[in-house]
Coordinates of C-alpha atoms and ligand atoms in Angstrom, one line a residue:
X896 CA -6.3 2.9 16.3
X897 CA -2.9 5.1 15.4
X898 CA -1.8 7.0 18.0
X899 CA 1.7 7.8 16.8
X900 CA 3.5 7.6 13.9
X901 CA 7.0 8.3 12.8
X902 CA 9.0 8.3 10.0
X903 CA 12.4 5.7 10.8
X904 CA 14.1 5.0 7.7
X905 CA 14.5 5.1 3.9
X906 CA 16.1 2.3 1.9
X907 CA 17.3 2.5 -1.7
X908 CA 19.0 -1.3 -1.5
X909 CA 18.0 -4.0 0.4
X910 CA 21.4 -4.3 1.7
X911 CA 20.0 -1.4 3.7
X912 CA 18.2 -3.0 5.4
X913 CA 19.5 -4.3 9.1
X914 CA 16.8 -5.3 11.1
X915 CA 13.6 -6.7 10.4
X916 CA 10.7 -5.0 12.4
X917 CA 8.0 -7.4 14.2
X918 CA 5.2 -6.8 12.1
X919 CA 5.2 -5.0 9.0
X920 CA 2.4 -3.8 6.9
X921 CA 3.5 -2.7 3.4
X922 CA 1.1 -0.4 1.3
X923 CA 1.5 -1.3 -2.2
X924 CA 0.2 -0.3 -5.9
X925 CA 0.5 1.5 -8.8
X926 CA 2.4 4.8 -8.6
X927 CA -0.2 7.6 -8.2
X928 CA -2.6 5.5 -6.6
X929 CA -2.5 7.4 -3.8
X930 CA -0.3 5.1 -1.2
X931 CA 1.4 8.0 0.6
X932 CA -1.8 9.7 1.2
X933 CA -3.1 6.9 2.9
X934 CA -0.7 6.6 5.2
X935 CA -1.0 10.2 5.8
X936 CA -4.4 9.7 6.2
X937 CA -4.2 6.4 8.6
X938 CA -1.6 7.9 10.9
X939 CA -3.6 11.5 10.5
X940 CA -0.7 13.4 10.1
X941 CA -0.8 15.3 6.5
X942 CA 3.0 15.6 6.5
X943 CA 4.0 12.3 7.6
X944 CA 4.8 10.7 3.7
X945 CA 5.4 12.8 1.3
X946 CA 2.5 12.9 -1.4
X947 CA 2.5 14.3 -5.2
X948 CA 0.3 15.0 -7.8
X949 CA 3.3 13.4 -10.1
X950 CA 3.5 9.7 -10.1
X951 CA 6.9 8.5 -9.0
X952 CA 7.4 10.3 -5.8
X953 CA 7.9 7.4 -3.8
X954 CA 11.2 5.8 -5.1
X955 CA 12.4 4.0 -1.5
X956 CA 11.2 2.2 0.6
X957 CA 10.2 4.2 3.7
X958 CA 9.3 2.9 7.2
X959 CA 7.3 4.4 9.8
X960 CA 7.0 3.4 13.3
X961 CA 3.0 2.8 14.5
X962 CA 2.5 3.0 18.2
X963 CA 5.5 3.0 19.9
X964 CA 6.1 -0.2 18.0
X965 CA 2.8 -2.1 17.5
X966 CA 3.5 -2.3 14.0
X967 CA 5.4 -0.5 11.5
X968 CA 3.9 0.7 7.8
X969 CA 6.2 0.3 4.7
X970 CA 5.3 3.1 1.6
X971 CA 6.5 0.8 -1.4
X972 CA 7.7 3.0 -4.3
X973 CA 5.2 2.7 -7.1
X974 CA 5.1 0.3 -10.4
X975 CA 4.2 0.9 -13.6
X976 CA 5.1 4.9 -14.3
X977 CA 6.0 5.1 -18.0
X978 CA 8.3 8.1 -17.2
X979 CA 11.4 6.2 -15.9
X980 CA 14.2 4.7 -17.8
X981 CA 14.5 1.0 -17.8
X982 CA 17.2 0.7 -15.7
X983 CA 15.5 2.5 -12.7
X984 CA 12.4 0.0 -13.6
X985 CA 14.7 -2.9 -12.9
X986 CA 16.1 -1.2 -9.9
X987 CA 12.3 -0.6 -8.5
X988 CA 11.9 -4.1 -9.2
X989 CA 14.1 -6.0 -7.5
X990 CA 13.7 -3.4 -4.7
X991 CA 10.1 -4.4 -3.9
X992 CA 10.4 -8.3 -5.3
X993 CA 13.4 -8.2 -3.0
X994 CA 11.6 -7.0 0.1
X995 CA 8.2 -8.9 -0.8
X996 CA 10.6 -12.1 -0.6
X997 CA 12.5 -11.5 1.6
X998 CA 11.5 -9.6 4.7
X999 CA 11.1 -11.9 8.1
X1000 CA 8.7 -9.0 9.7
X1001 CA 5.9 -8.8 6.8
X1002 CA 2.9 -10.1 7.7
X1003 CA 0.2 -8.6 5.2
X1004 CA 0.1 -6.3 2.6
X1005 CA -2.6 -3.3 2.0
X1006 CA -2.7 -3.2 -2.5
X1007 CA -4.2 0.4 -3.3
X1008 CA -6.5 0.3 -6.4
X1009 CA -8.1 3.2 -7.5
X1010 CA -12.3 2.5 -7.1
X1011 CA -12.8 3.5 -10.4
X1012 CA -10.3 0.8 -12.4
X1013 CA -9.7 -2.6 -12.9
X1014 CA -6.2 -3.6 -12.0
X1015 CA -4.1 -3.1 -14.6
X1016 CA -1.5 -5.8 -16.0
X1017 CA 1.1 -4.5 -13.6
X1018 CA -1.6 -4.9 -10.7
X1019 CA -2.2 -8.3 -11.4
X1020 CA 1.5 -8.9 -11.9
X1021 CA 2.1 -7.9 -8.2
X1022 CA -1.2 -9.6 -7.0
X1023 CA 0.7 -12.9 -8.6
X1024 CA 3.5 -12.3 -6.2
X1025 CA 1.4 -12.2 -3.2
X1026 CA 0.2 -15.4 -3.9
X1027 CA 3.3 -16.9 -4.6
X1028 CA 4.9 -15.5 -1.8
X1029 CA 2.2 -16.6 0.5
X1030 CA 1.3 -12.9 1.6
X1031 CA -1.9 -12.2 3.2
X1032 CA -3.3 -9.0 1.3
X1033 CA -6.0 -7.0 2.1
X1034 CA -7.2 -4.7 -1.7
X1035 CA -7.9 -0.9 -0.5
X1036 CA -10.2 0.8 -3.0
X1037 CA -9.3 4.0 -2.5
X1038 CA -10.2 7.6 -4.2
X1039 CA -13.8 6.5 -3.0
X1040 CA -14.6 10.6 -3.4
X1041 CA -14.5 10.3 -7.1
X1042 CA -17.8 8.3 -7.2
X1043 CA -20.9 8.3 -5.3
X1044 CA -21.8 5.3 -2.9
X1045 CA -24.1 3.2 -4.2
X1046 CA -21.4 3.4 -7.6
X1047 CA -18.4 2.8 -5.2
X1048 CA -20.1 -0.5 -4.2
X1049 CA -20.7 -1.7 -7.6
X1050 CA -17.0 -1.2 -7.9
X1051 CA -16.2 -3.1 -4.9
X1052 CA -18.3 -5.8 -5.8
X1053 CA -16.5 -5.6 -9.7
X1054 CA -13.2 -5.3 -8.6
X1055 CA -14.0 -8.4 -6.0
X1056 CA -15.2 -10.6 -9.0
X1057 CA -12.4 -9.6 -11.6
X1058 CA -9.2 -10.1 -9.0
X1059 CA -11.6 -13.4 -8.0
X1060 CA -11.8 -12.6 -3.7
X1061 CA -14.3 -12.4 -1.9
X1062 CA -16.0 -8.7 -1.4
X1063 CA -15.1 -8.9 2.6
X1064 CA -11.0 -8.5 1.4
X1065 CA -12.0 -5.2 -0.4
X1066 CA -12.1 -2.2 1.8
X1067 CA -13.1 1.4 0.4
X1068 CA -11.7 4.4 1.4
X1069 CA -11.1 8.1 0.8
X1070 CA -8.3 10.4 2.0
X1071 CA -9.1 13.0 0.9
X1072 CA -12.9 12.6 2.2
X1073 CA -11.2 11.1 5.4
X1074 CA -13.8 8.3 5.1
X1075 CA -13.7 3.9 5.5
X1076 CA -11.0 4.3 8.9
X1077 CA -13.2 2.1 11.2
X1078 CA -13.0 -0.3 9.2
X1079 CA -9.5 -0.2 8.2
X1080 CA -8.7 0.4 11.3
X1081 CA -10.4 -3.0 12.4
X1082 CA -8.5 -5.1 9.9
X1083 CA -5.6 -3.8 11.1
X1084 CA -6.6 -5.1 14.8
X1085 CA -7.0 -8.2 13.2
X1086 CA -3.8 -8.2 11.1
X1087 CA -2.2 -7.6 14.7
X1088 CA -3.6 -9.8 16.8
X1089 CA -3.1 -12.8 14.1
Ligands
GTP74 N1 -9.6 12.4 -5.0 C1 -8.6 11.8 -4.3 N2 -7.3 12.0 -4.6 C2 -6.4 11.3 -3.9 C3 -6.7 10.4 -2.8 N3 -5.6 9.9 -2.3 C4 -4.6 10.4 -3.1 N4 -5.0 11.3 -4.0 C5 -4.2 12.1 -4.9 O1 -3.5 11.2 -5.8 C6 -2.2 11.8 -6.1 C7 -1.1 10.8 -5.7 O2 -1.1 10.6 -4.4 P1 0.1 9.9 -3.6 O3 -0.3 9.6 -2.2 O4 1.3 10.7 -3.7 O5 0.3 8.6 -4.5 P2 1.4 7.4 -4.3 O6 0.7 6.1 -4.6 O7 2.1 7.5 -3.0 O8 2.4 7.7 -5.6 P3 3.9 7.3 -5.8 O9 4.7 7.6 -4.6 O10 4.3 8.0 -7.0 O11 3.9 5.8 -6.0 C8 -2.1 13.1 -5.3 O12 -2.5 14.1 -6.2 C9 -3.1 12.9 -4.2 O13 -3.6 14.1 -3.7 C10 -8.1 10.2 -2.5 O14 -8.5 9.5 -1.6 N5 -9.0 11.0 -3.3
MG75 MG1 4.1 7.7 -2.6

């Protein structure tokens, strides 16, 4: 359960970065996926992150404070927008490589896919990180609103056998819809308690 939430910081350089919280949850995936929105949506707060219709609104990393401290959620900028030059590609890069590495506090990481796609290359690219980095990951299926049940869980269950996990580590939500917070709410008890 999230009782509070509240913005603390923004980093553009790990260098930034002075403390290492206890536990950290990032939120990662493709830009547009619809990471801010599920923080908004998990902290029920609508202004908490700021959301865009334009992929590339995140470009920092940006902490926020759960309960008083229980935890604290990290909004990872977005990979894979075709809009930015290759410098600032780099620079995203070795921002969230460079905190996936690095961080003491990060004890699991929520990957957004949208229910209706595959991961793409750059997915898969990140999903090869959390392996080699030894980073629990929980996949959050999200945009659940855009397809009916019955297809959202022959998604799941697709999406489960393509990444090659088990259907228990996907979880589907929407936002928008407000729907699958139990349940995420549970495997963040669990992330907690671990
Ligand atoms: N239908 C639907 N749209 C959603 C949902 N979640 C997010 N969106 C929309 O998807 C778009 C992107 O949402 P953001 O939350 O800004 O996405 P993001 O992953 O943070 O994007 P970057 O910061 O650019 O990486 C916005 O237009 C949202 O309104 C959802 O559950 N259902
Ligand atoms: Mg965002």
């Amino acid at each position: 359960m999230i009782k509070s939430a509240l913005f603390l910081t923004s980093i553009a350089d790990l260098r930034q970065i002075k403390e290492s919280y206890p536990i950290e949850i990032a939120v990662a995936g493709k830009s547009n996926v619809g990471k801010s929105s599920f923080i908004n949506f998990i902290c029920n707060n609508s202004k908490l992150a700021k959301t865009s219709k334009e992929p590339g609104r995140t470009r920092l990393l940006n902490f926020y404070k759960i309960n008083d401290g229980q935890f604290y959620l990290v909004d990872l900028p977005g990979y894979g927008f075709a809009k930015v030059n290759d410098k600032e590609k780099k620079r995203w890069g070795t921002l969230i490589e460079g905190y996936l590495k690095n961080s003491v506090g990060l004890k699991h990481v929520f990957m957004l896919l949208d229910i209706r796609h595959n991961p793409t290359e750059n997915d898969m690219i990140m999903l090869k990180y959390l392996y080699y980095y030894n980073l629990p990951f929980t996949i959050i299926a999200t945009k659940a609103d855009k397809l009916s049940r019955s297809a959202g869980l022959k998604r799941k269950k697709e999406i489960a056998d393509y990444i090659g996990v088990g259907v228990d580590n996907i979880y589907i939500c929407s936002s928008y819809k407000k729907t699958g917070l139990d349940e995420i709410f549970e495997r963040i008890d669990q992330i907690i308690e671990n």
